[in-house]
């Protein structure tokens, strides 16, 4: 990791020197390894603060949203999942490819800094934090799908076992059981919207949950409003979610949001595919459910 | 002194539960918080000896969603059918000093300065708080720096963990005396000593920060500090003292109800104006508001910081924002730069 970290810094320094970039998105080191966090360097001198280690799990592409209205040329470090986020932003016209210089890191899998800080906080309960993070244990695309320069050896997918096993278990429930399962999970939701904010596919400027006139989704912490929140988010994610797992990782109450996202990925592929969100960038390409066609095969409307 | 033996805790809770709803720190699945001691919950692990739980007792006095009143509309007229002030007796058991201080800040906000919030008051007047003194602060704790004495939670009764001897039971108020009499059968008389408090792993100096912040509204530091933040709001919902709310209505035809629900200054909607403007157009202004409220505004109004040093926001932040770093940065920076 130290080697990757040094490499990133030296490439970035070169990019600043040659004027190819004005800012650089990566990670800032902290008082300990897991305290690493996303960082935007604005000059070569800022690179001093940067680091990359086994806790650099955050989806770096999310930080492009902070710069989407500017004109700076941006250098960015991406892992596999982050690179798919970049593709999504390009597809949604949120940022122009010409503004980006992408350094891809073939990702050996990350640990979750949230589990690590909890483990030493003294707050209970805690979970084992030595393993790869859940999102990485489910990762099929650890190698960046879009880059200008690549660091590290190609990695095999980290996912073991059947891809949709957990989804199949839910599909096999009766409708009533399934409803009960999700009702129980969503009843825990505190509607903090961390899952929305951490999500790179949630790039709308005005989110439907923030609309007040009319208010589409109620703000009560009740089964019906919570359910509505999650249903709407799910439908908005279909064909857009790149399965980076950030939503589930940041949820402070541990709701298994990836079950829903995996199911959406499966169905988007089955009904509108073959399709997998954000796997490659072709100019003008749109996600599966973002195209309007008059001869749409759906006759249910 | 009065002692509550550790193996008597469950029986004592049982007894109190006959008269009041009792909330205790416990773990349920991956989460933890102050949950009611009910038949269903009794088998869950009790976390009295843990440093703290993720969800603070804030929601017991200030529920995340609270129905206020039912209403009917007839033509231009609205009539209020029923208000839902809730004055059932409640006991919150095992509150740490940081969280007890947070309850005091809620009291100041909802009950002082010329306005009493009747919904909060109905709950507050009927709550007994049993504190749980800390002697071994955790890695993210810094309550001492924020003016909180970890061994003296502001509560009606204080428990002090004296190891095998049990908990020292110290009543601090009349409400505490009343509860003490009601549970006398579970308390023994015995002399023992509370442990020495260990020193803090996280050191931070808040002295003078509130005053210094007065001139720093436009400081370039905010932009830098807000950079990792994704404005998710998790820190505000997990914070024991954040207390912003919105009042909204649900109507079906001509009847419905008003309720209030937690809100967060991290959201765009929070500061959206009816005319379409927003005085906090980007994440930086929202971020700045949160930390100015915690570290400056509240202290100007009430004389102490709204951050109690519990460390929770740092623990849940998906982007690694650390409030102690912010305090340090403010302390160190030249406040005149960029102005
Ligand atoms: S999800 Fe894949 S690419 Fe992303 S951090 Fe984990 S292993 Fe790396
Ligand atoms: S829904 Fe979750 S997994 Fe999908 S892109 Fe958003 S944060 Fe990533
Ligand atoms: S992060 Fe979790 S608790 Fe917060 S809104 Fe999303 S699902 Fe609900
Ligand atoms: S939890 Fe962290 S990222 Fe989320 S709003 Fe708070 S400071 Fe920002
Ligand atoms: S601001 Fe953070 S440390 Fe301070 S009281 Fe709130 S959650 Fe605790």
XYZ file of C-alpha atoms and ligand atoms in Angstrom:
680
model
C 0.000 0.000 0.000
C 2.891 2.307 0.803
C 4.156 1.786 -2.741
C 0.734 2.628 -4.199
C 0.506 5.695 -1.997
C 3.941 6.940 -3.131
C 3.138 6.233 -6.754
C -0.122 8.198 -6.564
C 1.672 11.153 -5.048
C 4.433 11.179 -7.584
C 2.011 10.962 -10.513
C -0.082 13.747 -8.981
C 2.993 15.920 -8.451
C 3.856 15.492 -12.129
C 0.313 16.411 -13.143
C 0.415 19.592 -11.071
C 3.841 20.470 -12.488
C 2.759 20.019 -16.080
C -0.437 21.989 -15.507
C -2.580 19.004 -16.521
C -4.632 19.352 -13.344
C -5.736 22.128 -10.986
C -7.049 19.894 -8.203
C -6.529 16.304 -7.180
C -9.046 14.034 -5.444
C -7.724 11.283 -3.242
C -7.314 10.644 0.457
C -5.794 12.515 3.394
C -3.930 10.624 6.093
C -5.075 10.966 9.707
C -3.771 10.286 13.203
C -4.057 6.533 12.522
C -4.581 4.309 9.478
C -8.361 4.088 9.629
C -8.677 7.865 10.060
C -7.907 8.324 6.378
C -10.550 10.390 4.585
C -11.373 11.883 1.198
C -9.362 14.928 0.330
C -9.127 17.468 -2.464
C -5.586 18.776 -2.963
C -5.499 22.232 -4.525
C -1.766 22.482 -5.040
C 1.336 20.352 -5.180
C 2.111 21.347 -1.596
C -1.195 19.823 -0.454
C 0.005 16.427 -1.692
C 2.086 16.175 1.479
C -1.093 15.410 3.374
C -2.244 12.686 1.031
C -2.186 8.976 1.695
C -3.615 5.713 0.433
C -3.997 2.637 2.588
C -6.262 -0.350 3.177
C -8.996 1.917 4.611
C -9.364 4.134 1.519
C -12.834 2.711 0.992
C -14.885 5.868 0.347
C -16.216 6.286 -3.185
C -13.895 8.996 -4.469
C -16.113 9.716 -7.484
C -18.685 11.229 -5.114
C -16.317 14.169 -4.648
C -16.536 15.031 -8.317
C -20.026 16.286 -7.531
C -18.500 19.041 -5.417
C -16.612 20.220 -8.468
C -19.216 19.616 -11.166
C -20.070 23.283 -11.651
C -16.485 24.464 -11.941
C -13.950 24.386 -14.717
C -10.940 23.022 -12.867
C -9.086 20.169 -14.446
C -9.298 17.299 -12.004
C -6.973 14.454 -11.187
C -8.686 11.615 -9.331
C -7.693 8.268 -7.837
C -10.227 5.510 -8.393
C -10.588 1.924 -7.271
C -12.826 -0.430 -9.263
C -16.042 0.734 -7.635
C -15.082 4.407 -7.812
C -14.313 4.101 -11.505
C -17.827 2.835 -12.172
C -19.058 5.914 -10.309
C -17.060 8.069 -12.706
C -18.734 6.308 -15.637
C -22.149 7.026 -14.136
C -21.336 10.719 -13.776
C -20.095 10.874 -17.347
C -23.256 9.174 -18.588
C -25.384 11.615 -16.619
C -23.471 14.580 -18.079
C -22.410 15.673 -14.608
C -18.811 16.133 -15.588
C -16.860 16.183 -18.850
C -14.293 13.515 -19.646
C -11.823 16.212 -20.804
C -11.748 17.629 -17.275
C -10.540 14.371 -15.790
C -7.210 12.665 -15.428
C -8.005 9.297 -13.881
C -5.475 7.246 -11.957
C -6.821 3.754 -11.505
C -5.745 1.497 -8.654
C -6.305 -2.235 -9.048
C -7.930 -2.822 -5.711
C -6.874 -5.583 -3.347
C -10.009 -4.946 -1.242
C -10.456 -2.521 1.607
C -11.284 -2.646 5.285
C -14.123 -0.572 6.663
C -12.878 2.421 8.703
C -16.327 2.791 10.296
C -16.055 -0.683 11.808
C -12.506 0.086 12.910
C -13.380 3.301 14.724
C -16.360 1.618 16.355
C -14.171 -1.253 17.493
C -11.968 1.025 19.542
C -14.630 3.546 20.582
C -15.871 1.599 23.597
C -19.418 1.812 22.249
C -21.173 -1.517 21.907
C -22.027 -3.614 19.968
C -19.055 -3.991 17.668
C -18.312 -6.104 14.637
C -15.140 -7.789 13.545
C -13.124 -5.179 11.643
C -10.058 -7.170 10.538
C -11.651 -8.720 7.479
C -12.260 -7.068 4.143
C -15.328 -4.847 4.258
C -18.650 -6.421 3.282
C -18.769 -4.357 0.122
C -15.369 -5.652 -0.952
C -16.247 -9.271 -0.185
C -19.053 -8.780 -2.708
C -16.938 -7.005 -5.295
C -16.831 -8.283 -8.849
C -15.005 -5.357 -10.410
C -11.912 -4.462 -8.360
C -10.034 -3.208 -11.425
C -10.854 0.277 -12.697
C -12.991 0.296 -15.844
C -11.905 3.777 -16.922
C -8.469 5.325 -16.381
C -5.646 7.280 -17.935
C -3.019 5.479 -15.930
C -3.194 2.254 -13.957
C -1.370 1.252 -10.760
C -0.917 -2.269 -9.429
C -1.490 -5.818 -10.600
C -4.895 -6.853 -11.972
C -6.964 -8.344 -9.166
C -9.376 -11.268 -9.385
C -12.989 -10.574 -8.284
C -13.162 -10.699 -4.498
C -16.650 -12.152 -4.438
C -16.837 -15.795 -3.447
C -19.832 -18.002 -4.053
C -23.064 -17.379 -5.892
C -23.599 -13.733 -6.857
C -27.329 -13.518 -6.183
C -27.596 -16.076 -3.373
C -28.937 -13.592 -0.834
C -31.360 -12.146 -3.351
C -32.604 -15.646 -4.188
C -33.292 -16.292 -0.509
C -35.557 -13.235 -0.417
C -37.181 -14.119 -3.744
C -38.066 -17.503 -2.325
C -40.039 -16.002 0.532
C -43.783 -15.675 0.271
C -45.099 -12.182 -0.417
C -46.208 -11.855 3.195
C -42.840 -12.991 4.570
C -41.040 -10.632 2.283
C -43.193 -7.726 3.332
C -42.595 -8.553 6.960
C -38.861 -8.800 6.413
C -38.588 -5.382 4.796
C -41.071 -3.778 7.149
C -38.904 -4.837 10.060
C -35.699 -3.624 8.410
C -37.161 -0.273 7.347
C -38.708 0.325 10.755
C -35.129 0.829 11.988
C -34.425 3.562 9.440
C -33.863 6.969 11.040
C -34.192 8.706 7.664
C -30.850 10.415 8.013
C -30.312 10.094 4.229
C -26.684 9.072 4.659
C -27.373 6.350 2.088
C -28.485 8.974 -0.411
C -25.602 11.338 0.230
C -22.979 8.632 -0.012
C -24.443 7.430 -3.302
C -22.841 8.377 -6.562
C -25.950 7.367 -8.505
C -27.892 9.965 -6.466
C -26.605 12.931 -8.406
C -29.847 14.879 -8.890
C -29.539 18.563 -8.052
C -32.916 18.650 -6.379
C -33.779 15.380 -4.793
C -37.406 14.286 -4.723
C -37.201 13.940 -0.923
C -36.317 17.609 -0.633
C -39.246 18.761 -2.748
C -41.755 20.567 -0.572
C -44.381 21.682 -3.076
C -45.741 19.160 -3.415
C -44.089 16.991 -0.825
C -43.840 13.606 -2.495
C -42.561 11.610 0.434
C -43.643 12.311 4.020
C -41.022 13.012 6.658
C -42.594 10.991 9.440
C -40.544 8.237 10.899
C -43.292 5.710 10.339
C -43.552 2.416 8.490
C -45.445 3.950 5.600
C -43.161 6.957 5.070
C -40.029 4.876 5.578
C -41.274 2.305 3.117
C -42.059 5.055 0.642
C -38.546 6.464 0.991
C -36.953 3.124 0.258
C -39.305 2.199 -2.577
C -38.701 5.473 -4.344
C -34.950 5.230 -3.858
C -34.971 1.658 -5.135
C -36.820 2.569 -8.302
C -34.509 5.493 -8.910
C -31.517 3.177 -8.546
C -32.646 0.554 -11.027
C -30.102 0.506 -13.827
C -28.068 3.240 -12.116
C -26.656 1.587 -9.015
C -23.082 0.507 -9.598
C -23.111 -1.734 -6.520
C -20.341 0.142 -4.763
C -21.918 -0.724 -1.414
C -21.351 2.691 0.132
C -25.023 3.137 1.098
C -25.051 0.003 3.195
C -21.635 0.748 4.662
C -22.577 4.223 5.893
C -26.058 3.394 7.182
C -25.775 4.077 10.913
C -28.410 1.480 11.797
C -27.247 -1.385 9.592
C -30.087 -1.781 7.089
C -29.135 -4.360 4.393
C -29.624 -1.951 1.498
C -27.507 -4.012 -0.897
C -30.147 -6.736 -0.963
C -32.374 -4.274 -2.765
C -29.638 -2.954 -5.021
C -28.488 -6.437 -5.998
C -32.049 -7.383 -6.865
C -32.358 -4.254 -9.012
C -29.124 -5.061 -10.821
C -30.361 -8.572 -11.452
C -33.717 -7.385 -12.800
C -32.292 -4.544 -14.874
C -30.074 -7.109 -16.561
C -32.868 -9.641 -17.015
C -35.588 -7.340 -18.285
C -33.657 -4.613 -20.059
C -30.283 -6.197 -20.619
C -27.857 -7.595 -21.049
C -26.924 -4.685 -18.825
C -24.601 -3.884 -15.946
C -24.363 -0.277 -14.758
C -21.191 1.708 -15.241
C -18.995 -1.046 -16.626
C -17.547 0.904 -19.513
C -17.844 4.353 -20.939
C -18.945 4.980 -24.496
C -19.740 8.561 -25.336
C -23.462 9.191 -25.479
C -24.236 5.915 -23.699
C -27.220 5.967 -21.312
C -28.209 3.644 -18.481
C -30.847 1.014 -19.227
C -33.817 2.921 -17.861
C -32.889 6.402 -19.070
C -33.894 5.999 -22.679
C -37.255 6.974 -24.091
C -38.504 5.034 -27.067
C -41.930 5.302 -28.594
C -41.965 1.621 -29.399
C -41.092 0.660 -25.830
C -42.096 -2.986 -25.461
C -43.868 -2.299 -22.148
C -47.601 -2.367 -22.774
C -48.754 -2.138 -19.177
C -49.366 1.623 -19.136
C -23.630 4.624 51.440
C -26.304 2.868 49.417
C -25.270 0.068 47.108
C -27.136 -1.638 44.315
C -25.731 -5.134 43.843
C -25.216 -5.993 40.179
C -27.351 -9.110 40.378
C -30.227 -7.006 41.686
C -30.388 -4.694 38.675
C -32.963 -6.722 36.750
C -35.254 -6.982 39.755
C -34.955 -3.278 40.411
C -35.820 -2.473 36.799
C -38.771 -4.839 37.092
C -40.010 -2.986 40.136
C -39.656 0.464 38.560
C -41.349 -0.829 35.424
C -44.521 -1.405 37.421
C -44.874 2.350 37.886
C -43.169 3.860 34.865
C -41.735 3.133 31.448
C -38.079 2.295 32.037
C -35.451 2.921 29.366
C -32.119 1.133 29.630
C -29.010 0.986 27.456
C -29.157 -2.239 25.477
C -28.051 -3.775 22.205
C -30.594 -4.899 19.667
C -29.043 -6.643 16.691
C -26.320 -4.364 15.243
C -27.556 -1.258 17.011
C -27.742 -0.032 20.567
C -29.602 2.661 22.419
C -31.946 3.358 25.317
C -34.818 0.954 24.782
C -37.863 0.274 26.940
C -37.538 -2.551 29.430
C -40.401 -4.668 28.138
C -41.111 -8.404 28.004
C -39.791 -8.488 24.429
C -36.616 -6.600 25.204
C -35.642 -8.151 28.533
C -33.565 -10.844 26.897
C -31.443 -8.394 24.944
C -27.948 -7.655 26.315
C -28.005 -4.857 28.894
C -25.131 -2.437 28.277
C -24.814 -0.676 31.631
C -21.124 -1.486 31.817
C -20.324 -0.486 28.236
C -18.864 2.954 27.707
C -22.022 4.073 25.899
C -24.598 3.151 23.265
C -25.001 4.538 19.731
C -28.432 6.101 20.126
C -28.618 8.606 22.967
C -31.664 9.034 25.214
C -32.600 12.236 23.368
C -35.517 10.636 21.566
C -37.314 9.801 24.817
C -37.848 13.491 25.568
C -37.819 14.630 21.973
C -39.100 11.818 19.736
C -37.970 11.722 16.143
C -41.608 11.999 15.079
C -44.100 13.420 17.556
C -47.759 13.900 16.768
C -48.828 17.290 18.122
C -52.538 17.670 17.451
C -55.369 16.419 15.280
C -57.215 18.960 13.197
C -60.309 19.414 11.077
C -60.891 21.895 8.322
C -64.316 23.399 7.693
C -64.235 25.930 4.911
C -61.724 28.567 5.992
C -61.741 27.416 9.623
C -59.443 24.959 11.289
C -60.342 23.327 14.546
C -58.039 21.404 16.821
C -59.583 18.171 18.038
C -57.019 16.798 20.376
C -53.493 17.586 21.429
C -51.090 14.766 22.179
C -48.987 15.941 25.101
C -47.533 12.867 26.680
C -47.054 12.965 30.423
C -46.600 9.277 31.211
C -44.015 8.626 33.912
C -40.638 7.515 32.572
C -37.302 6.561 34.056
C -34.110 6.676 31.995
C -31.560 4.377 33.560
C -27.792 4.565 33.091
C -27.181 7.883 31.349
C -23.546 8.947 30.907
C -22.438 12.474 31.799
C -22.185 13.633 28.168
C -25.745 12.563 27.458
C -27.043 14.017 30.732
C -25.491 17.350 29.732
C -27.229 17.038 26.377
C -30.560 16.661 28.180
C -29.795 19.867 30.044
C -29.228 21.646 26.751
C -32.594 20.373 25.492
C -34.153 21.751 28.703
C -32.598 25.133 28.047
C -33.810 25.208 24.466
C -37.345 23.984 25.042
C -38.137 25.442 28.453
C -36.281 28.726 28.999
C -35.979 32.212 27.517
C -39.649 33.073 27.572
C -41.150 30.056 25.840
C -42.103 26.687 27.177
C -42.673 23.964 24.643
C -45.671 22.172 26.143
C -44.968 18.876 24.371
C -41.423 18.737 25.670
C -42.485 19.936 29.109
C -45.147 17.251 29.487
C -42.500 14.588 28.942
C -39.726 16.304 30.867
C -41.757 16.896 34.033
C -42.366 13.193 34.312
C -38.903 11.848 33.648
C -36.449 10.645 36.257
C -32.859 10.398 35.064
C -30.456 7.906 36.596
C -26.911 8.755 35.616
C -23.989 6.370 35.306
C -20.636 7.941 36.205
C -17.687 7.260 33.859
C -14.232 6.354 35.077
C -12.590 5.160 31.872
C -13.229 7.537 28.960
C -13.139 5.973 25.476
C -10.873 6.743 22.552
C -13.233 9.331 21.046
C -14.485 10.922 24.286
C -13.598 14.531 25.100
C -16.440 15.644 27.385
C -14.037 17.065 29.948
C -12.731 19.540 27.380
C -16.309 20.677 26.792
C -16.878 21.420 30.458
C -18.563 18.166 31.485
C -17.471 16.279 34.591
C -17.491 12.636 33.565
C -18.002 11.416 37.118
C -20.921 13.750 37.896
C -23.735 13.240 35.377
C -26.435 15.890 35.829
C -29.120 13.468 36.969
C -31.581 12.630 39.769
C -29.573 9.630 40.898
C -25.971 8.772 40.081
C -24.718 5.201 39.808
C -21.006 4.641 40.381
C -19.575 1.335 39.293
C -17.581 -0.012 42.232
C -16.799 -3.340 40.554
C -17.688 -6.443 42.522
C -19.246 -4.368 45.298
C -21.965 -3.214 42.905
C -23.109 0.283 41.999
C -22.929 3.080 44.530
C -26.394 4.697 44.468
C -26.298 8.417 45.119
C -29.535 10.401 45.084
C -29.066 14.010 43.989
C -32.563 15.528 43.851
C -35.982 15.191 45.438
C -37.145 13.194 42.454
C -34.150 10.954 43.068
C -35.056 10.604 46.775
C -38.556 9.551 45.828
C -37.304 6.864 43.499
C -34.751 5.763 46.099
C -37.519 5.199 48.643
C -39.540 3.250 46.103
C -36.681 0.819 45.445
C -35.232 0.742 48.978
C -35.645 -3.049 49.180
C -32.920 -3.505 46.515
C -30.354 -1.189 48.082
C -27.902 -2.244 50.800
C -25.850 -0.147 53.156
C -22.146 -0.755 52.752
C -18.942 1.309 52.510
C -16.942 1.110 49.309
C -15.028 3.413 47.002
C -15.635 4.652 43.498
C -12.632 4.119 41.201
C -10.249 6.880 40.113
C -11.110 8.346 36.731
C -8.527 7.504 34.039
C -7.184 10.273 31.860
C -8.542 11.148 28.426
C -6.946 9.691 25.281
C -8.308 12.536 23.173
C -7.060 15.921 24.282
C -8.482 19.116 22.858
C -8.581 22.688 24.088
C -11.915 24.459 23.680
C -10.984 27.491 25.805
C -11.584 30.681 23.886
C -12.872 28.899 20.771
C -16.439 30.256 21.060
C -15.108 33.817 21.356
C -12.642 33.377 18.528
C -15.368 32.035 16.232
C -17.263 35.315 16.483
C -15.095 36.818 13.806
C -14.713 33.726 11.663
C -18.013 33.391 9.808
C -16.357 34.120 6.461
C -13.068 32.379 7.176
C -11.601 30.258 4.322
C -11.041 27.462 6.829
C -14.675 26.369 6.520
C -14.298 25.420 2.904
C -11.292 23.284 3.688
C -12.881 21.630 6.697
C -16.148 20.924 4.864
C -14.404 19.238 1.968
C -14.700 15.594 3.080
C -18.289 16.097 4.333
C -21.032 14.710 2.101
C -23.775 16.479 4.108
C -25.406 13.218 5.016
C -26.853 14.364 8.314
C -25.909 11.193 10.197
C -23.900 13.261 12.702
C -26.883 15.464 13.527
C -29.266 12.573 14.029
C -26.858 10.632 16.188
C -25.868 13.695 18.272
C -27.429 13.709 21.745
C -27.916 17.483 21.728
C -28.898 18.368 18.133
C -32.508 19.423 18.452
C -33.688 20.994 15.205
C -37.131 19.996 14.051
C -39.655 20.743 11.354
C -43.420 20.918 11.792
C -45.389 19.272 9.041
C -48.946 18.188 8.430
C -50.692 15.116 7.069
C -54.211 15.618 5.742
C -56.735 13.190 4.331
C -59.600 15.215 2.896
C -60.550 17.703 5.583
C -58.993 16.030 8.597
C -55.470 15.203 9.596
C -52.774 15.951 12.116
C -49.726 18.043 12.683
C -46.505 16.456 13.771
C -42.967 17.495 14.289
C -39.977 15.520 13.147
C -36.245 15.876 13.513
C -34.607 17.981 10.878
C -30.961 18.588 10.098
C -29.070 21.717 9.133
C -27.030 19.452 6.837
C -29.992 19.236 4.428
C -30.705 21.720 1.650
C -34.407 21.569 2.433
C -33.787 22.774 5.985
C -32.927 26.308 4.967
C -35.049 26.442 1.789
C -37.234 29.536 1.698
C -40.830 29.715 0.519
C -39.844 32.034 -2.331
C -37.376 29.520 -3.706
C -34.131 30.978 -2.322
C -31.726 29.303 0.040
C -29.364 31.275 2.272
C -27.190 28.177 2.629
C -26.758 27.302 -1.016
C -24.030 24.686 -0.675
C -22.696 22.080 1.664
C -20.042 24.412 3.035
C -22.589 26.807 4.570
C -24.522 23.899 6.046
C -21.404 22.386 7.505
C -20.387 25.751 8.935
C -23.776 26.164 10.549
C -23.574 22.870 12.342
C -20.209 23.573 13.863
C -20.919 27.219 14.671
C -24.094 26.175 16.455
C -22.235 23.508 18.411
C -19.213 25.602 19.259
C -20.292 29.256 19.178
C -23.986 30.270 18.910
C -25.299 28.061 21.660
C -22.589 29.052 24.040
C -23.279 32.753 23.386
C -26.904 32.207 24.327
C -26.668 29.700 27.153
C -23.127 29.958 28.437
C -21.857 26.473 27.564
C -21.114 24.524 24.422
C -23.785 22.497 22.633
C -21.194 19.834 21.959
C -20.931 17.605 25.003
C -17.881 15.722 23.789
C -19.555 12.329 23.413
C -17.614 11.574 20.217
C -20.536 9.947 18.385
C -20.437 12.190 15.308
C -16.823 11.204 14.707
C -17.677 7.536 15.129
C -20.515 7.502 12.584
C -19.190 9.970 10.022
C -18.769 8.127 6.728
C -16.254 10.723 5.573
C -13.952 10.853 8.584
C -14.897 14.338 9.821
C -13.644 14.789 13.379
C -15.056 17.593 15.511
C -11.941 17.587 17.671
C -9.852 18.372 14.575
C -12.191 21.254 13.846
C -11.782 22.667 17.333
C -8.014 22.303 17.025
C -7.942 23.937 13.605
C -9.983 26.909 14.844
C -7.764 27.224 17.860
C -4.607 27.290 15.747
C -5.637 29.290 12.697
C -5.028 32.992 12.257
C -8.600 34.256 12.505
C -7.902 37.350 10.436
C -6.700 35.454 7.341
C -8.806 35.961 4.256
C -11.016 38.626 5.811
S -15.804 -2.640 -3.743
Fe -14.187 -3.560 -5.018
S -13.098 -1.889 -5.953
Fe -14.384 -1.028 -4.331
S -13.029 -0.889 -2.566
Fe -14.023 -2.870 -2.427
S -12.717 -4.327 -3.514
Fe -12.056 -2.273 -4.041
S -27.259 2.633 -4.274
Fe -25.580 2.103 -2.860
S -24.395 0.575 -3.968
Fe -25.676 1.614 -5.470
S -24.401 3.258 -6.297
Fe -25.598 4.107 -4.599
S -24.255 3.919 -2.803
Fe -23.421 2.574 -4.404
S -28.571 5.550 5.901
Fe -29.807 3.967 6.865
S -30.927 5.039 8.484
Fe -30.125 6.618 7.115
S -31.816 6.969 5.666
Fe -30.479 5.435 4.745
S -31.347 3.460 5.368
Fe -32.242 5.019 6.693
S -21.689 12.608 9.375
Fe -19.826 13.445 8.415
S -20.302 13.472 6.213
Fe -22.255 13.236 7.293
S -22.990 15.352 7.523
Fe -21.871 14.846 9.388
S -19.807 15.588 9.030
Fe -20.811 15.492 7.038
S -21.282 17.299 18.221
Fe -20.485 15.204 18.158
S -19.205 14.978 19.993
Fe -20.455 16.816 20.234
S -22.254 16.112 21.379
Fe -22.800 15.999 19.204
S -22.279 13.908 18.586
Fe -21.274 14.280 20.549
